[in-house]
Coordinates of C-alpha atoms in Angstrom, one line a residue:
Chain A
M15 CA 0.0 0.0 0.0
N16 CA 1.1 3.5 -0.9
I17 CA 0.8 5.9 1.9
A18 CA 1.6 9.6 1.7
I19 CA 2.2 11.9 4.7
L20 CA 1.8 15.6 3.8
K21 CA 5.1 17.4 4.3
Y22 CA 4.5 21.1 5.3
N23 CA 5.7 23.7 7.8
A24 CA 4.4 22.0 10.9
G25 CA 6.2 20.1 13.7
N26 CA 6.2 16.4 14.4
V27 CA 5.4 15.2 10.9
R28 CA 8.2 12.7 11.1
S29 CA 6.9 10.9 14.1
V30 CA 3.9 9.6 12.2
Q31 CA 6.2 8.2 9.6
I32 CA 8.4 6.5 12.3
T33 CA 5.2 5.0 13.9
L34 CA 4.0 3.6 10.7
E35 CA 7.5 2.0 10.1
R36 CA 7.1 0.4 13.5
L37 CA 3.8 -1.1 12.3
G38 CA 5.6 -2.4 9.3
I39 CA 4.1 0.2 6.9
M40 CA 6.4 2.4 4.8
A41 CA 5.1 5.9 4.1
T42 CA 6.4 8.7 2.0
L43 CA 6.8 12.2 3.4
T44 CA 5.9 14.5 0.5
D45 CA 4.4 17.7 -0.8
D46 CA 4.4 16.6 -4.4
H47 CA 0.9 16.9 -5.9
E48 CA 1.2 13.8 -8.1
V49 CA 2.4 11.6 -5.2
L50 CA -0.4 12.8 -3.0
L51 CA -3.1 12.3 -5.6
S52 CA -2.0 8.8 -6.5
A53 CA -1.5 7.6 -2.8
D54 CA -3.8 5.0 -1.4
R55 CA -4.0 6.9 1.9
V56 CA -3.1 10.4 2.8
I57 CA -2.1 11.5 6.3
F58 CA -2.2 15.2 7.2
P59 CA -0.3 15.5 10.5
G60 CA 1.3 18.3 12.4
V61 CA 1.4 20.5 15.4
G62 CA 1.9 24.2 15.0
E63 CA 0.1 27.4 14.3
A64 CA -3.0 27.5 12.1
S65 CA -2.6 30.7 10.0
S66 CA 1.0 30.1 8.9
A67 CA 0.2 26.5 8.1
M68 CA -2.8 27.6 6.0
K69 CA -0.7 30.2 4.2
Y70 CA 1.9 27.6 3.4
L71 CA -0.7 25.2 2.0
Q72 CA -2.3 28.0 -0.1
D73 CA 1.1 29.2 -1.5
R74 CA 1.7 25.6 -2.8
K75 CA -2.0 25.1 -3.9
L76 CA -2.1 22.2 -1.5
D77 CA -5.4 23.6 0.0
K78 CA -7.3 23.0 -3.3
L79 CA -5.7 19.5 -3.6
L80 CA -6.6 18.5 -0.1
I81 CA -10.3 19.2 -0.4
D82 CA -10.6 17.2 -3.6
L83 CA -9.0 13.9 -2.6
K84 CA -10.9 10.7 -3.1
Q85 CA -8.8 8.2 -1.0
P86 CA -9.2 8.0 2.8
V87 CA -7.5 11.0 4.4
L88 CA -6.6 11.3 8.1
G89 CA -5.9 14.7 9.7
I90 CA -4.0 14.6 13.0
C91 CA -4.1 17.4 15.6
L92 CA -3.4 20.7 13.6
G93 CA -4.2 18.7 10.4
M94 CA -7.7 17.9 11.8
Q95 CA -8.2 21.6 12.8
L96 CA -7.2 22.8 9.4
M97 CA -9.9 20.5 7.9
C98 CA -12.5 22.5 9.9
S99 CA -14.2 25.6 8.6
Y100 CA -12.5 28.2 10.8
S101 CA -10.0 28.4 13.6
E102 CA -9.9 31.1 16.3
E103 CA -6.1 30.8 16.2
N104 CA -5.2 34.1 14.5
N105 CA -8.6 34.2 12.9
T106 CA -7.9 31.7 10.2
T107 CA -10.3 30.5 7.5
C108 CA -9.5 26.8 7.1
L109 CA -10.3 24.1 4.5
G110 CA -14.0 23.8 5.3
L111 CA -14.3 20.0 5.0
F112 CA -15.9 19.8 8.4
E113 CA -18.3 22.7 9.2
E114 CA -17.3 22.6 12.9
T115 CA -15.2 25.5 14.2
V116 CA -12.0 25.5 16.2
L117 CA -11.9 27.6 19.4
K118 CA -9.3 28.2 22.1
F119 CA -9.8 26.3 25.3
K120 CA -11.2 28.4 28.2
S121 CA -10.5 27.2 31.7
T122 CA -13.7 26.4 33.5
Q123 CA -12.1 25.3 36.8
A124 CA -8.8 25.6 38.6
G125 CA -6.0 23.3 37.5
E126 CA -7.1 23.2 33.8
K127 CA -3.9 24.4 32.2
I128 CA -3.7 25.5 28.6
P129 CA -2.5 23.9 26.3
Q130 CA -3.9 20.5 27.3
I131 CA -0.9 18.2 27.5
G132 CA -1.3 14.5 28.3
W133 CA -3.6 11.5 28.2
N134 CA -7.3 12.0 28.1
T135 CA -10.2 9.7 27.3
I136 CA -12.2 9.4 24.1
E137 CA -15.9 8.7 24.4
C138 CA -19.1 8.3 22.4
L139 CA -17.0 6.5 19.8
N140 CA -19.0 6.2 16.5
S141 CA -16.9 5.1 13.6
P142 CA -15.1 2.1 12.1
L143 CA -12.0 4.1 12.9
F144 CA -12.5 3.0 16.5
N145 CA -13.1 -0.7 15.9
G146 CA -11.6 -2.7 18.8
V147 CA -11.1 0.5 20.8
E148 CA -12.9 0.7 24.1
E149 CA -15.1 3.6 25.2
G150 CA -13.1 5.8 27.5
A151 CA -9.7 4.6 26.1
Y152 CA -6.8 7.0 26.7
C153 CA -5.1 8.9 23.9
Y154 CA -2.3 11.5 24.0
F155 CA -3.2 15.1 23.4
V156 CA -1.2 18.3 22.9
N157 CA -3.5 21.2 22.0
G158 CA -4.5 24.7 22.9
Y159 CA -7.5 24.8 20.6
R160 CA -10.3 22.3 20.0
A161 CA -13.1 21.7 17.6
D162 CA -16.8 22.2 18.6
K163 CA -19.1 19.3 18.6
G164 CA -21.3 19.0 15.6
I165 CA -22.9 16.6 13.1
H166 CA -19.5 15.2 12.0
T167 CA -18.3 14.3 15.6
I168 CA -17.3 10.7 15.9
A169 CA -15.6 10.9 19.3
E170 CA -15.8 13.3 22.3
T171 CA -13.3 14.3 25.0
N172 CA -13.8 16.5 28.0
Y173 CA -11.4 19.3 28.9
C174 CA -12.7 22.7 29.7
G175 CA -16.0 21.2 28.5
S176 CA -16.8 18.6 25.9
Y177 CA -15.4 18.9 22.4
S178 CA -14.8 16.8 19.2
S179 CA -11.8 14.6 19.5
A180 CA -12.5 13.1 16.2
L181 CA -14.5 14.1 13.1
H182 CA -15.6 12.3 9.9
I183 CA -17.2 13.2 6.6
R184 CA -17.1 11.0 3.4
N185 CA -13.5 9.9 3.0
Y186 CA -12.1 12.4 5.5
Y187 CA -11.3 11.6 9.1
G188 CA -9.7 13.8 11.7
V189 CA -8.4 13.1 15.2
Q190 CA -7.3 15.8 17.7
F191 CA -5.1 13.4 19.6
H192 CA -1.8 11.8 18.4
P193 CA -2.4 8.2 17.5
E194 CA 1.3 7.9 16.7
K195 CA 2.0 8.6 20.4
S196 CA -1.0 6.9 22.0
A197 CA 0.5 3.5 22.7
A198 CA -1.5 0.4 21.6
V199 CA -4.8 2.3 21.3
G200 CA -3.2 4.7 18.8
S201 CA -1.6 2.0 16.8
K202 CA -5.0 0.3 16.6
I203 CA -6.6 3.5 15.3
L204 CA -3.9 3.9 12.7
E205 CA -4.4 0.3 11.6
N206 CA -8.1 0.9 11.3
F207 CA -7.5 3.9 9.1
I208 CA -5.2 1.9 6.9
N209 CA -7.9 -0.8 6.6
I210 CA -10.7 1.5 5.6
P211 CA -12.0 0.2 2.3
F212 CA -11.1 2.2 -0.8
Chain B
M20 CA -10.6 13.5 32.3
L21 CA -7.0 14.5 31.8
A22 CA -4.8 11.9 33.5
K23 CA -1.9 12.7 35.8
R24 CA 1.3 11.4 34.2
I25 CA 4.0 9.1 35.6
I26 CA 7.3 9.7 33.9
P27 CA 10.4 7.6 34.4
C28 CA 13.6 9.5 33.7
L29 CA 16.6 7.8 32.1
D30 CA 20.0 9.5 32.7
I31 CA 22.2 8.7 29.7
K32 CA 26.0 8.6 29.6
D33 CA 27.8 7.3 26.5
G34 CA 24.6 5.6 25.4
R35 CA 24.0 3.8 28.7
T36 CA 21.5 4.5 31.6
V37 CA 23.0 5.8 34.8
K38 CA 21.5 7.5 37.9
G39 CA 23.2 9.3 40.6
T40 CA 22.1 10.3 44.1
N41 CA 22.2 14.0 44.6
F42 CA 23.8 14.2 41.1
V43 CA 26.9 12.2 42.0
N44 CA 27.9 8.5 42.5
L45 CA 26.5 7.2 39.2
R46 CA 25.2 3.6 39.0
D47 CA 24.6 1.7 35.8
A48 CA 20.9 0.7 35.4
G49 CA 21.0 -0.8 31.9
D50 CA 20.4 -0.4 28.2
P51 CA 18.2 2.7 27.6
V52 CA 16.3 1.3 24.6
A53 CA 15.4 -1.9 26.5
L54 CA 14.5 0.0 29.6
A55 CA 12.4 2.5 27.6
S56 CA 10.5 -0.3 25.9
L57 CA 9.8 -2.0 29.2
Y58 CA 8.5 1.3 30.8
A59 CA 6.2 1.9 27.8
E60 CA 4.8 -1.6 28.1
Q61 CA 4.3 -1.2 31.8
G62 CA 2.2 1.9 31.3
A63 CA 4.6 4.9 31.7
D64 CA 2.9 7.9 30.2
E65 CA 6.0 9.6 28.9
L66 CA 9.8 9.2 29.2
V67 CA 12.5 11.7 29.7
F68 CA 16.1 11.0 28.5
L69 CA 18.7 13.2 30.1
D70 CA 22.1 13.0 28.4
I71 CA 25.0 13.8 30.6
T72 CA 27.7 12.8 28.2
A73 CA 30.4 15.5 27.9
T74 CA 32.4 14.3 25.0
N75 CA 32.6 15.5 21.4
E76 CA 30.9 12.4 20.3
K77 CA 27.8 13.4 22.3
R78 CA 25.6 14.7 19.5
K79 CA 26.2 11.7 17.3
T80 CA 25.6 9.1 20.0
L81 CA 22.5 10.9 21.3
S82 CA 20.8 11.3 17.9
A83 CA 21.5 7.6 17.2
L84 CA 19.9 6.7 20.5
V85 CA 16.9 9.0 20.0
E86 CA 16.3 7.5 16.6
K87 CA 16.4 4.0 18.1
V88 CA 14.0 5.0 20.9
A89 CA 11.6 6.6 18.4
H90 CA 11.4 3.4 16.4
T91 CA 10.8 1.3 19.5
I92 CA 8.3 3.0 21.8
N93 CA 4.8 4.4 21.1
I94 CA 4.5 7.0 23.8
P95 CA 5.9 10.6 23.9
F96 CA 9.4 11.2 25.0
T97 CA 11.6 14.2 25.9
V98 CA 15.3 14.6 25.4
G99 CA 17.5 16.9 27.5
G100 CA 21.0 17.5 28.6
G101 CA 23.4 20.1 27.1
I102 CA 21.0 21.4 24.5
S103 CA 22.1 24.9 23.6
S104 CA 21.0 25.8 20.0
M105 CA 18.2 25.7 17.4
E106 CA 20.3 23.2 15.5
D107 CA 20.6 20.8 18.5
V108 CA 16.8 20.9 18.8
R109 CA 16.1 20.5 15.1
I110 CA 18.3 17.4 15.0
L111 CA 16.7 15.7 18.0
L112 CA 13.1 16.5 16.8
D113 CA 14.0 15.1 13.3
C114 CA 15.3 12.0 14.9
G115 CA 11.9 11.5 16.5
A116 CA 12.0 13.2 19.9
D117 CA 8.6 14.8 20.8
K118 CA 10.0 17.4 23.1
V119 CA 13.3 18.8 24.3
S120 CA 14.2 19.9 27.7
I121 CA 16.6 22.9 28.1
N122 CA 18.1 24.1 31.3
T123 CA 21.5 26.0 31.6
A124 CA 21.3 27.3 28.0
A125 CA 17.9 28.8 28.7
F126 CA 19.3 30.4 31.8
N127 CA 22.3 31.8 30.1
S128 CA 20.4 33.2 27.1
P129 CA 16.7 33.3 27.9
E130 CA 15.8 34.5 24.4
L131 CA 16.7 31.0 23.3
I132 CA 13.3 30.0 24.8
N133 CA 11.5 32.5 22.6
K134 CA 13.4 31.4 19.5
L135 CA 12.7 27.7 20.1
A136 CA 9.0 28.2 20.9
G137 CA 8.6 30.4 17.8
E138 CA 10.3 27.9 15.5
F139 CA 9.1 24.5 16.9
G140 CA 6.1 25.5 19.1
S141 CA 5.8 25.8 22.9
Q142 CA 4.4 22.2 23.1
C143 CA 7.8 20.8 22.5
I144 CA 9.8 23.1 24.7
V145 CA 10.2 21.9 28.3
V146 CA 12.3 24.2 30.6
A147 CA 14.0 22.3 33.4
I148 CA 14.6 24.2 36.6
D149 CA 16.9 22.8 39.4
A150 CA 16.0 24.5 42.6
K151 CA 17.3 24.5 46.2
R152 CA 16.1 26.2 49.3
Q153 CA 18.5 28.7 50.8
V154 CA 18.9 29.8 54.4
D155 CA 16.7 32.8 53.8
G156 CA 13.8 30.3 53.2
E157 CA 13.6 31.2 49.4
W158 CA 13.9 28.7 46.6
Y159 CA 16.7 29.7 44.2
V160 CA 17.6 28.4 40.7
Y161 CA 20.9 26.4 40.3
S162 CA 22.4 26.2 36.8
N163 CA 25.1 24.0 35.2
G164 CA 23.6 20.7 36.3
G165 CA 22.9 22.0 39.8
R166 CA 26.5 23.1 40.4
K167 CA 26.1 26.9 40.1
P168 CA 23.9 28.9 42.4
T169 CA 22.2 31.9 40.9
E170 CA 20.4 34.9 42.3
F171 CA 17.1 34.1 40.5
T172 CA 14.3 32.8 42.7
C173 CA 12.6 29.8 41.3
L174 CA 9.2 31.6 41.1
D175 CA 10.6 34.6 39.2
W176 CA 12.4 32.3 36.7
A177 CA 9.4 30.0 36.3
K178 CA 7.2 33.0 35.4
E179 CA 9.8 34.3 33.0
V180 CA 10.3 31.0 31.1
V181 CA 6.5 30.7 30.7
S182 CA 6.2 34.2 29.4
R183 CA 9.0 33.4 26.9
G184 CA 7.1 30.4 25.6
A185 CA 8.0 27.3 27.7
G186 CA 5.3 24.7 27.3
E187 CA 6.0 22.8 30.5
I188 CA 8.3 23.1 33.5
L189 CA 10.3 20.2 34.8
L190 CA 10.9 21.3 38.4
T191 CA 13.6 19.4 40.3
S192 CA 14.2 20.0 44.0
M193 CA 17.9 19.4 44.6
D194 CA 17.1 19.1 48.3
H195 CA 14.8 16.2 47.7
D196 CA 16.5 14.5 44.7
G197 CA 17.9 11.1 45.7
T198 CA 16.5 11.2 49.2
K199 CA 13.3 9.1 48.5
A200 CA 11.7 11.1 51.3
G201 CA 8.9 12.7 49.1
F202 CA 8.6 15.4 46.6
A203 CA 9.0 19.1 47.4
L204 CA 5.3 19.8 47.8
E205 CA 5.5 23.5 48.8
I206 CA 7.6 24.8 45.9
T207 CA 5.8 22.6 43.4
T208 CA 2.4 23.9 44.5
L209 CA 3.6 27.5 44.5
I210 CA 5.0 27.2 41.0
S211 CA 2.0 25.3 39.7
N212 CA -0.4 27.9 41.0
S213 CA 1.6 30.7 39.6
V214 CA 2.0 29.7 36.0
G215 CA -0.5 28.4 33.4
V216 CA 1.6 25.5 32.0
P217 CA 1.9 21.9 33.3
I218 CA 4.4 21.2 36.0
I219 CA 6.4 18.0 36.2
A220 CA 7.6 17.4 39.8
S221 CA 10.9 15.7 40.2
G222 CA 13.2 14.7 43.1
G223 CA 12.3 12.7 46.1
G224 CA 9.7 10.1 44.9
G225 CA 10.4 7.0 47.0
K226 CA 7.1 5.5 47.8
P227 CA 3.6 5.4 46.2
E228 CA 2.4 7.8 48.9
H229 CA 4.8 10.4 47.7
F230 CA 3.4 10.3 44.2
Y231 CA -0.1 10.6 45.6
D232 CA 0.9 13.6 47.7
V233 CA 2.4 15.5 44.8
L234 CA -0.2 14.6 42.2
N235 CA -3.1 15.2 44.6
G236 CA -1.6 18.6 45.1
C237 CA -0.8 20.7 42.0
A238 CA 1.7 18.7 39.9
D239 CA 0.5 17.5 36.5
A240 CA 3.1 14.8 36.3
A241 CA 5.6 13.2 38.6
L242 CA 9.1 12.1 37.4
A243 CA 11.4 9.6 39.1
A244 CA 14.4 7.5 38.1
S245 CA 16.1 5.0 40.4
V246 CA 12.9 3.8 42.2
F247 CA 11.8 2.6 38.8
H248 CA 15.1 1.4 37.5
F249 CA 15.8 -0.8 40.5
G250 CA 12.2 -2.1 40.7
E251 CA 11.5 -0.5 44.1
I252 CA 8.3 0.9 42.6
R253 CA 6.6 -0.9 39.7
I254 CA 4.5 1.4 37.4
P255 CA 1.4 -0.8 37.1
A256 CA 1.2 -1.2 40.9
L257 CA 1.8 2.6 41.4
K258 CA -1.0 3.4 38.9
T259 CA -3.4 1.0 40.6
Y260 CA -2.6 2.5 43.9
L261 CA -3.2 6.1 42.6
N262 CA -6.4 5.0 40.8
N263 CA -7.8 3.5 44.1
K264 CA -7.0 6.9 45.7
H265 CA -9.0 8.7 43.0
I266 CA -6.1 10.3 41.2
P267 CA -7.0 10.1 37.4
V268 CA -4.3 7.9 35.8
R269 CA -4.2 6.0 32.5
I270 CA -4.6 2.3 33.2
K271 CA -4.6 0.1 30.1

């Protein structure tokens, strides 16, 4: 199988590639349009800042390419947020695949630090992406912004209130947590993504 | 609910794990990759690798080790020890490290924190602070691996590093490190309540009760080394204990 990981100006893009290698899957880190279009799966990873990432994608016409892919696509963390309609982070218009919007966390009680860093539970799981994953499984999160809940929500997490920790529409999937760093649970989710029929 | 994290720390010298008591008298506690893999399987939430190698070969051996660790474990890990430039950080992140920890270099040139946070994001910049209580009752920062006293109070420095973009603080009490008599609750609570980023408490964890005390207080994570390396505390048992005491922890 031919898996492409989108290479752009965000951090941690390599750790997804390393994790797939550990699962015995070779993936190409690329920003080449042809390679991305012909891949069997596309992974859109990254941690970083929304507006500079969007600008980078627009400058390379990757924004147009990303919204028109036919194969299964998985956005991770910032990747998922950029697939939403809008991010409050520097007032950024995003790709608009998911109509949900991305807002900054607001502490509702003492001890809720921002960004959220660490392991949190995923609940209300509602997608083949979570086959074999238990309700309330722990995943690793690092995020200062989060997507609202909406019609595309397929998993919820509670931090400063409940938000979308995963979204899905057509061939597009997004997860706020880092499956590549989420131990056996994360590996299972990545395997499920790879096994989505196409 | 966000879980409190248990973080084993591996001190690395020339590619091997070592751990000292009060930063001296190093003992060998094994192969870092095997140890890292064991901790990940046992349910460690993150790992910290602190490289204390002082040779010219350091950069090469460390990046080779980081690459091996990244290919072996599936939890986040932080690398620290002598990191002093953007280039150092870039190499380690490219090798698969999730975060880097900086200490003396941040103290000597605080603008490095701004530069690193701007380039790589705050989420991967951990600032380590070694602190010790002085006769005046105040906690002061020590630099150069705990060898050099400074005039900065721990609180002032913690606030400054956060304002410059540190994403987490790894707070080690030198008075407690190696004593196995419990974490420094007072300074950990003070710092945690004064800054908006997670605090990793380090130094003094010897019994499960100590981990309970510091995590039930204000620490977001607790770090220890030798008690894990020598099997005095086993992570699954520690997490079961904490869970029974209603501390949110990740249990597989």
